[in-house]
């Protein structure tokens, strides 16, 4: 799975690469890069992969770390049928602020401290023991491949509380903002 298309502009600008240069590297027109960055066009998977690979090769000159080398393999996770009270207990026990929510082996969302506070502030219900996570969870966090270059993770972690890491279609790790700080080391 590739990073979100919205991150292309940020990464490109961070690297100081023009749309024209990126287009030449990917064998597409500068107009196509512009349309992708502005959301007016969705590239094929192959084109998107070329773009991210090109950006990664430029970033690879500064770092060779990957999502797999940064992720925590011990994933604290909850089931969609668990309660908000279960989430609060886990967050306190492990001193974490977000937990991915699974249905069997598949991620279905995430529960965050912010999400819990917003849910309680909405006045819907306040008994944490009776509220199932499925009622208050955020969407599924981004999922990246184990070999995704670390530099491509920075834009993702800015907009998501965590990133899940997969290898051979199986979730094998999690990256949080504190893990992402390792990129700067």
mmCIF file of C-alpha atoms in Angstrom:
data_model
loop_
_atom_site.group_PDB
_atom_site.id
_atom_site.type_symbol
_atom_site.label_atom_id
_atom_site.label_comp_id
_atom_site.label_asym_id
_atom_site.label_seq_id
_atom_site.Cartn_x
_atom_site.Cartn_y
_atom_site.Cartn_z
ATOM 1 C CA UNK A 1 0.000 0.000 0.000
ATOM 2 C CA UNK A 2 1.311 3.422 -0.939
ATOM 3 C CA UNK A 3 1.237 6.622 1.112
ATOM 4 C CA UNK A 4 -1.638 9.029 0.490
ATOM 5 C CA UNK A 5 -1.475 11.035 -2.713
ATOM 6 C CA UNK A 6 -1.894 14.239 -0.694
ATOM 7 C CA UNK A 7 1.636 13.759 0.665
ATOM 8 C CA UNK A 8 3.302 14.077 -2.766
ATOM 9 C CA UNK A 9 3.342 17.885 -2.791
ATOM 10 C CA UNK A 10 4.652 18.118 0.770
ATOM 11 C CA UNK A 11 7.465 15.645 0.214
ATOM 12 C CA UNK A 12 8.387 17.161 -3.154
ATOM 13 C CA UNK A 13 8.513 20.672 -1.689
ATOM 14 C CA UNK A 14 10.458 19.482 1.352
ATOM 15 C CA UNK A 15 13.055 18.039 -1.006
ATOM 16 C CA UNK A 16 13.120 21.231 -3.091
ATOM 17 C CA UNK A 17 12.143 19.376 -6.281
ATOM 18 C CA UNK A 18 10.084 21.079 -8.965
ATOM 19 C CA UNK A 19 7.056 19.443 -10.532
ATOM 20 C CA UNK A 20 8.917 19.452 -13.821
ATOM 21 C CA UNK A 21 11.901 17.557 -12.409
ATOM 22 C CA UNK A 22 9.676 15.008 -10.657
ATOM 23 C CA UNK A 23 7.704 14.547 -13.877
ATOM 24 C CA UNK A 24 10.912 13.846 -15.841
ATOM 25 C CA UNK A 25 12.006 11.302 -13.232
ATOM 26 C CA UNK A 26 8.644 9.512 -13.484
ATOM 27 C CA UNK A 27 8.193 9.733 -17.243
ATOM 28 C CA UNK A 28 4.966 11.754 -16.971
ATOM 29 C CA UNK A 29 4.092 15.348 -17.783
ATOM 30 C CA UNK A 30 4.495 18.199 -15.330
ATOM 31 C CA UNK A 31 0.805 18.855 -15.903
ATOM 32 C CA UNK A 32 0.021 15.341 -14.628
ATOM 33 C CA UNK A 33 2.031 15.967 -11.443
ATOM 34 C CA UNK A 34 0.170 19.248 -10.979
ATOM 35 C CA UNK A 35 -3.208 17.565 -11.456
ATOM 36 C CA UNK A 36 -2.323 14.775 -8.996
ATOM 37 C CA UNK A 37 -1.108 17.250 -6.373
ATOM 38 C CA UNK A 38 -4.212 19.391 -6.731
ATOM 39 C CA UNK A 39 -6.510 16.372 -6.491
ATOM 40 C CA UNK A 40 -7.927 16.839 -10.000
ATOM 41 C CA UNK A 41 -6.514 13.538 -11.230
ATOM 42 C CA UNK A 42 -5.920 10.121 -9.701
ATOM 43 C CA UNK A 43 -2.912 8.303 -11.172
ATOM 44 C CA UNK A 44 -2.768 4.597 -11.877
ATOM 45 C CA UNK A 45 -1.102 2.483 -9.204
ATOM 46 C CA UNK A 46 2.011 2.137 -11.392
ATOM 47 C CA UNK A 47 2.313 5.893 -11.885
ATOM 48 C CA UNK A 48 1.783 6.584 -8.178
ATOM 49 C CA UNK A 49 4.411 3.974 -7.332
ATOM 50 C CA UNK A 50 6.871 5.610 -9.775
ATOM 51 C CA UNK A 51 6.256 8.976 -8.116
ATOM 52 C CA UNK A 52 6.751 7.651 -4.589
ATOM 53 C CA UNK A 53 9.778 5.596 -5.649
ATOM 54 C CA UNK A 54 11.324 8.685 -7.269
ATOM 55 C CA UNK A 55 10.709 10.774 -4.155
ATOM 56 C CA UNK A 56 12.075 7.959 -2.010
ATOM 57 C CA UNK A 57 15.228 7.735 -4.107
ATOM 58 C CA UNK A 58 15.804 11.451 -3.596
ATOM 59 C CA UNK A 59 15.131 11.113 0.115
ATOM 60 C CA UNK A 60 17.176 7.933 0.280
ATOM 61 C CA UNK A 61 20.216 10.096 -0.191
ATOM 62 C CA UNK A 62 19.550 11.452 3.295
ATOM 63 C CA UNK A 63 18.257 8.299 4.972
ATOM 64 C CA UNK A 64 17.908 4.607 4.257
ATOM 65 C CA UNK A 65 15.564 3.829 7.129
ATOM 66 C CA UNK A 66 12.253 2.142 6.448
ATOM 67 C CA UNK A 67 8.899 1.865 8.165
ATOM 68 C CA UNK A 68 9.892 -1.626 9.274
ATOM 69 C CA UNK A 69 13.008 -0.356 11.022
ATOM 70 C CA UNK A 70 11.072 2.335 12.891
ATOM 71 C CA UNK A 71 7.914 0.507 13.902
ATOM 72 C CA UNK A 72 7.121 -1.074 17.226
ATOM 73 C CA UNK A 73 6.306 -4.718 16.636
ATOM 74 C CA UNK A 74 4.482 -5.091 19.951
ATOM 75 C CA UNK A 75 1.129 -3.658 18.946
ATOM 76 C CA UNK A 76 -1.309 -2.846 21.708
ATOM 77 C CA UNK A 77 -4.663 -3.395 20.041
ATOM 78 C CA UNK A 78 -8.312 -3.723 20.910
ATOM 79 C CA UNK A 79 -11.288 -5.522 19.405
ATOM 80 C CA UNK A 80 -14.181 -3.521 17.973
ATOM 81 C CA UNK A 81 -16.472 -5.040 20.623
ATOM 82 C CA UNK A 82 -14.292 -3.802 23.514
ATOM 83 C CA UNK A 83 -15.518 -0.810 25.500
ATOM 84 C CA UNK A 84 -14.188 2.693 26.012
ATOM 85 C CA UNK A 85 -13.315 1.623 29.543
ATOM 86 C CA UNK A 86 -11.074 -1.126 28.086
ATOM 87 C CA UNK A 87 -9.393 1.501 25.911
ATOM 88 C CA UNK A 88 -8.814 3.889 28.804
ATOM 89 C CA UNK A 89 -7.280 1.071 30.895
ATOM 90 C CA UNK A 90 -4.911 0.096 28.071
ATOM 91 C CA UNK A 91 -3.937 3.722 27.421
ATOM 92 C CA UNK A 92 -3.099 4.238 31.083
ATOM 93 C CA UNK A 93 -1.293 0.903 31.436
ATOM 94 C CA UNK A 94 0.964 1.479 28.430
ATOM 95 C CA UNK A 95 1.111 5.320 28.559
ATOM 96 C CA UNK A 96 -0.174 5.638 25.006
ATOM 97 C CA UNK A 97 -2.710 7.970 23.431
ATOM 98 C CA UNK A 98 -4.043 5.851 20.564
ATOM 99 C CA UNK A 99 -4.807 2.194 19.973
ATOM 100 C CA UNK A 100 -5.693 0.504 16.690
ATOM 101 C CA UNK A 101 -8.992 -1.385 16.714
ATOM 102 C CA UNK A 102 -9.249 -4.743 14.968
ATOM 103 C CA UNK A 103 -11.936 -7.151 13.888
ATOM 104 C CA UNK A 104 -10.061 -10.427 13.880
ATOM 105 C CA UNK A 105 -6.852 -9.791 11.896
ATOM 106 C CA UNK A 106 -8.168 -6.737 10.088
ATOM 107 C CA UNK A 107 -7.846 -3.146 11.316
ATOM 108 C CA UNK A 108 -11.209 -1.360 11.412
ATOM 109 C CA UNK A 109 -10.290 1.929 13.094
ATOM 110 C CA UNK A 110 -8.417 3.520 15.963
ATOM 111 C CA UNK A 111 -9.429 4.875 19.320
ATOM 112 C CA UNK A 112 -7.628 7.970 20.588
ATOM 113 C CA UNK A 113 -7.672 10.044 23.736
ATOM 114 C CA UNK A 114 -9.011 12.934 21.651
ATOM 115 C CA UNK A 115 -11.727 10.718 20.204
ATOM 116 C CA UNK A 116 -12.831 9.583 23.655
ATOM 117 C CA UNK A 117 -12.938 13.148 24.966
ATOM 118 C CA UNK A 118 -14.924 14.332 21.917
ATOM 119 C CA UNK A 119 -17.361 11.448 22.296
ATOM 120 C CA UNK A 120 -17.924 12.196 25.983
ATOM 121 C CA UNK A 121 -18.212 15.928 25.301
ATOM 122 C CA UNK A 122 -20.969 15.245 22.791
ATOM 123 C CA UNK A 123 -23.128 14.198 25.749
ATOM 124 C CA UNK A 124 -24.295 10.993 24.072
ATOM 125 C CA UNK A 125 -23.376 8.773 26.992
ATOM 126 C CA UNK A 126 -20.904 8.825 29.840
ATOM 127 C CA UNK A 127 -20.792 5.220 31.062
ATOM 128 C CA UNK A 128 -17.481 4.033 29.642
ATOM 129 C CA UNK A 129 -18.293 0.415 30.545
ATOM 130 C CA UNK A 130 -21.228 0.219 28.165
ATOM 131 C CA UNK A 131 -19.915 2.124 25.132
ATOM 132 C CA UNK A 132 -18.409 -0.117 22.445
ATOM 133 C CA UNK A 133 -15.361 1.182 20.585
ATOM 134 C CA UNK A 134 -17.166 0.913 17.283
ATOM 135 C CA UNK A 135 -19.340 3.853 18.446
ATOM 136 C CA UNK A 136 -16.459 6.233 19.093
ATOM 137 C CA UNK A 137 -13.498 5.146 16.997
ATOM 138 C CA UNK A 138 -11.690 7.082 14.290
ATOM 139 C CA UNK A 139 -11.153 5.693 10.763
ATOM 140 C CA UNK A 140 -8.491 3.077 10.034
ATOM 141 C CA UNK A 141 -5.000 4.555 10.368
ATOM 142 C CA UNK A 142 -2.864 4.681 7.207
ATOM 143 C CA UNK A 143 -1.209 1.359 6.380
ATOM 144 C CA UNK A 144 2.222 1.353 4.736
ATOM 145 C CA UNK A 145 4.453 -1.422 3.522
ATOM 146 C CA UNK A 146 7.349 -2.592 5.709
ATOM 147 C CA UNK A 147 9.810 -1.266 3.088
ATOM 148 C CA UNK A 148 8.327 2.245 2.789
ATOM 149 C CA UNK A 149 11.135 4.819 3.146
ATOM 150 C CA UNK A 150 11.015 6.543 6.515
ATOM 151 C CA UNK A 151 11.031 10.032 5.032
ATOM 152 C CA UNK A 152 7.648 9.392 3.388
ATOM 153 C CA UNK A 153 6.137 8.756 6.818
ATOM 154 C CA UNK A 154 6.521 12.311 8.110
ATOM 155 C CA UNK A 155 3.541 13.777 6.214
ATOM 156 C CA UNK A 156 1.393 10.798 7.215
ATOM 157 C CA UNK A 157 2.131 11.047 10.936
ATOM 158 C CA UNK A 158 1.236 14.759 10.853
ATOM 159 C CA UNK A 159 -2.332 13.918 9.871
ATOM 160 C CA UNK A 160 -2.796 10.623 11.640
ATOM 161 C CA UNK A 161 -2.227 9.593 15.232
ATOM 162 C CA UNK A 162 -0.477 6.411 14.124
ATOM 163 C CA UNK A 163 0.535 4.402 11.059
ATOM 164 C CA UNK A 164 0.193 0.637 10.749
ATOM 165 C CA UNK A 165 2.968 -1.303 9.032
ATOM 166 C CA UNK A 166 2.232 -4.372 6.927
ATOM 167 C CA UNK A 167 4.341 -7.115 5.472
ATOM 168 C CA UNK A 168 2.833 -9.638 3.079
ATOM 169 C CA UNK A 169 -0.665 -8.262 3.804
ATOM 170 C CA UNK A 170 -0.290 -8.810 7.561
ATOM 171 C CA UNK A 171 -0.063 -5.979 10.098
ATOM 172 C CA UNK A 172 3.356 -6.354 11.743
ATOM 173 C CA UNK A 173 3.933 -3.038 13.491
ATOM 174 C CA UNK A 174 2.811 0.433 14.445
ATOM 175 C CA UNK A 175 4.470 3.833 14.163
ATOM 176 C CA UNK A 176 3.446 6.697 16.418
ATOM 177 C CA UNK A 177 4.627 10.306 16.491
ATOM 178 C CA UNK A 178 7.319 9.408 19.028
ATOM 179 C CA UNK A 179 8.591 6.647 16.707
ATOM 180 C CA UNK A 180 8.606 9.130 13.826
ATOM 181 C CA UNK A 181 11.011 11.326 15.796
ATOM 182 C CA UNK A 182 13.602 8.580 15.226
ATOM 183 C CA UNK A 183 13.656 9.725 11.596
ATOM 184 C CA UNK A 184 15.395 12.902 12.720
ATOM 185 C CA UNK A 185 18.161 11.040 14.551
#
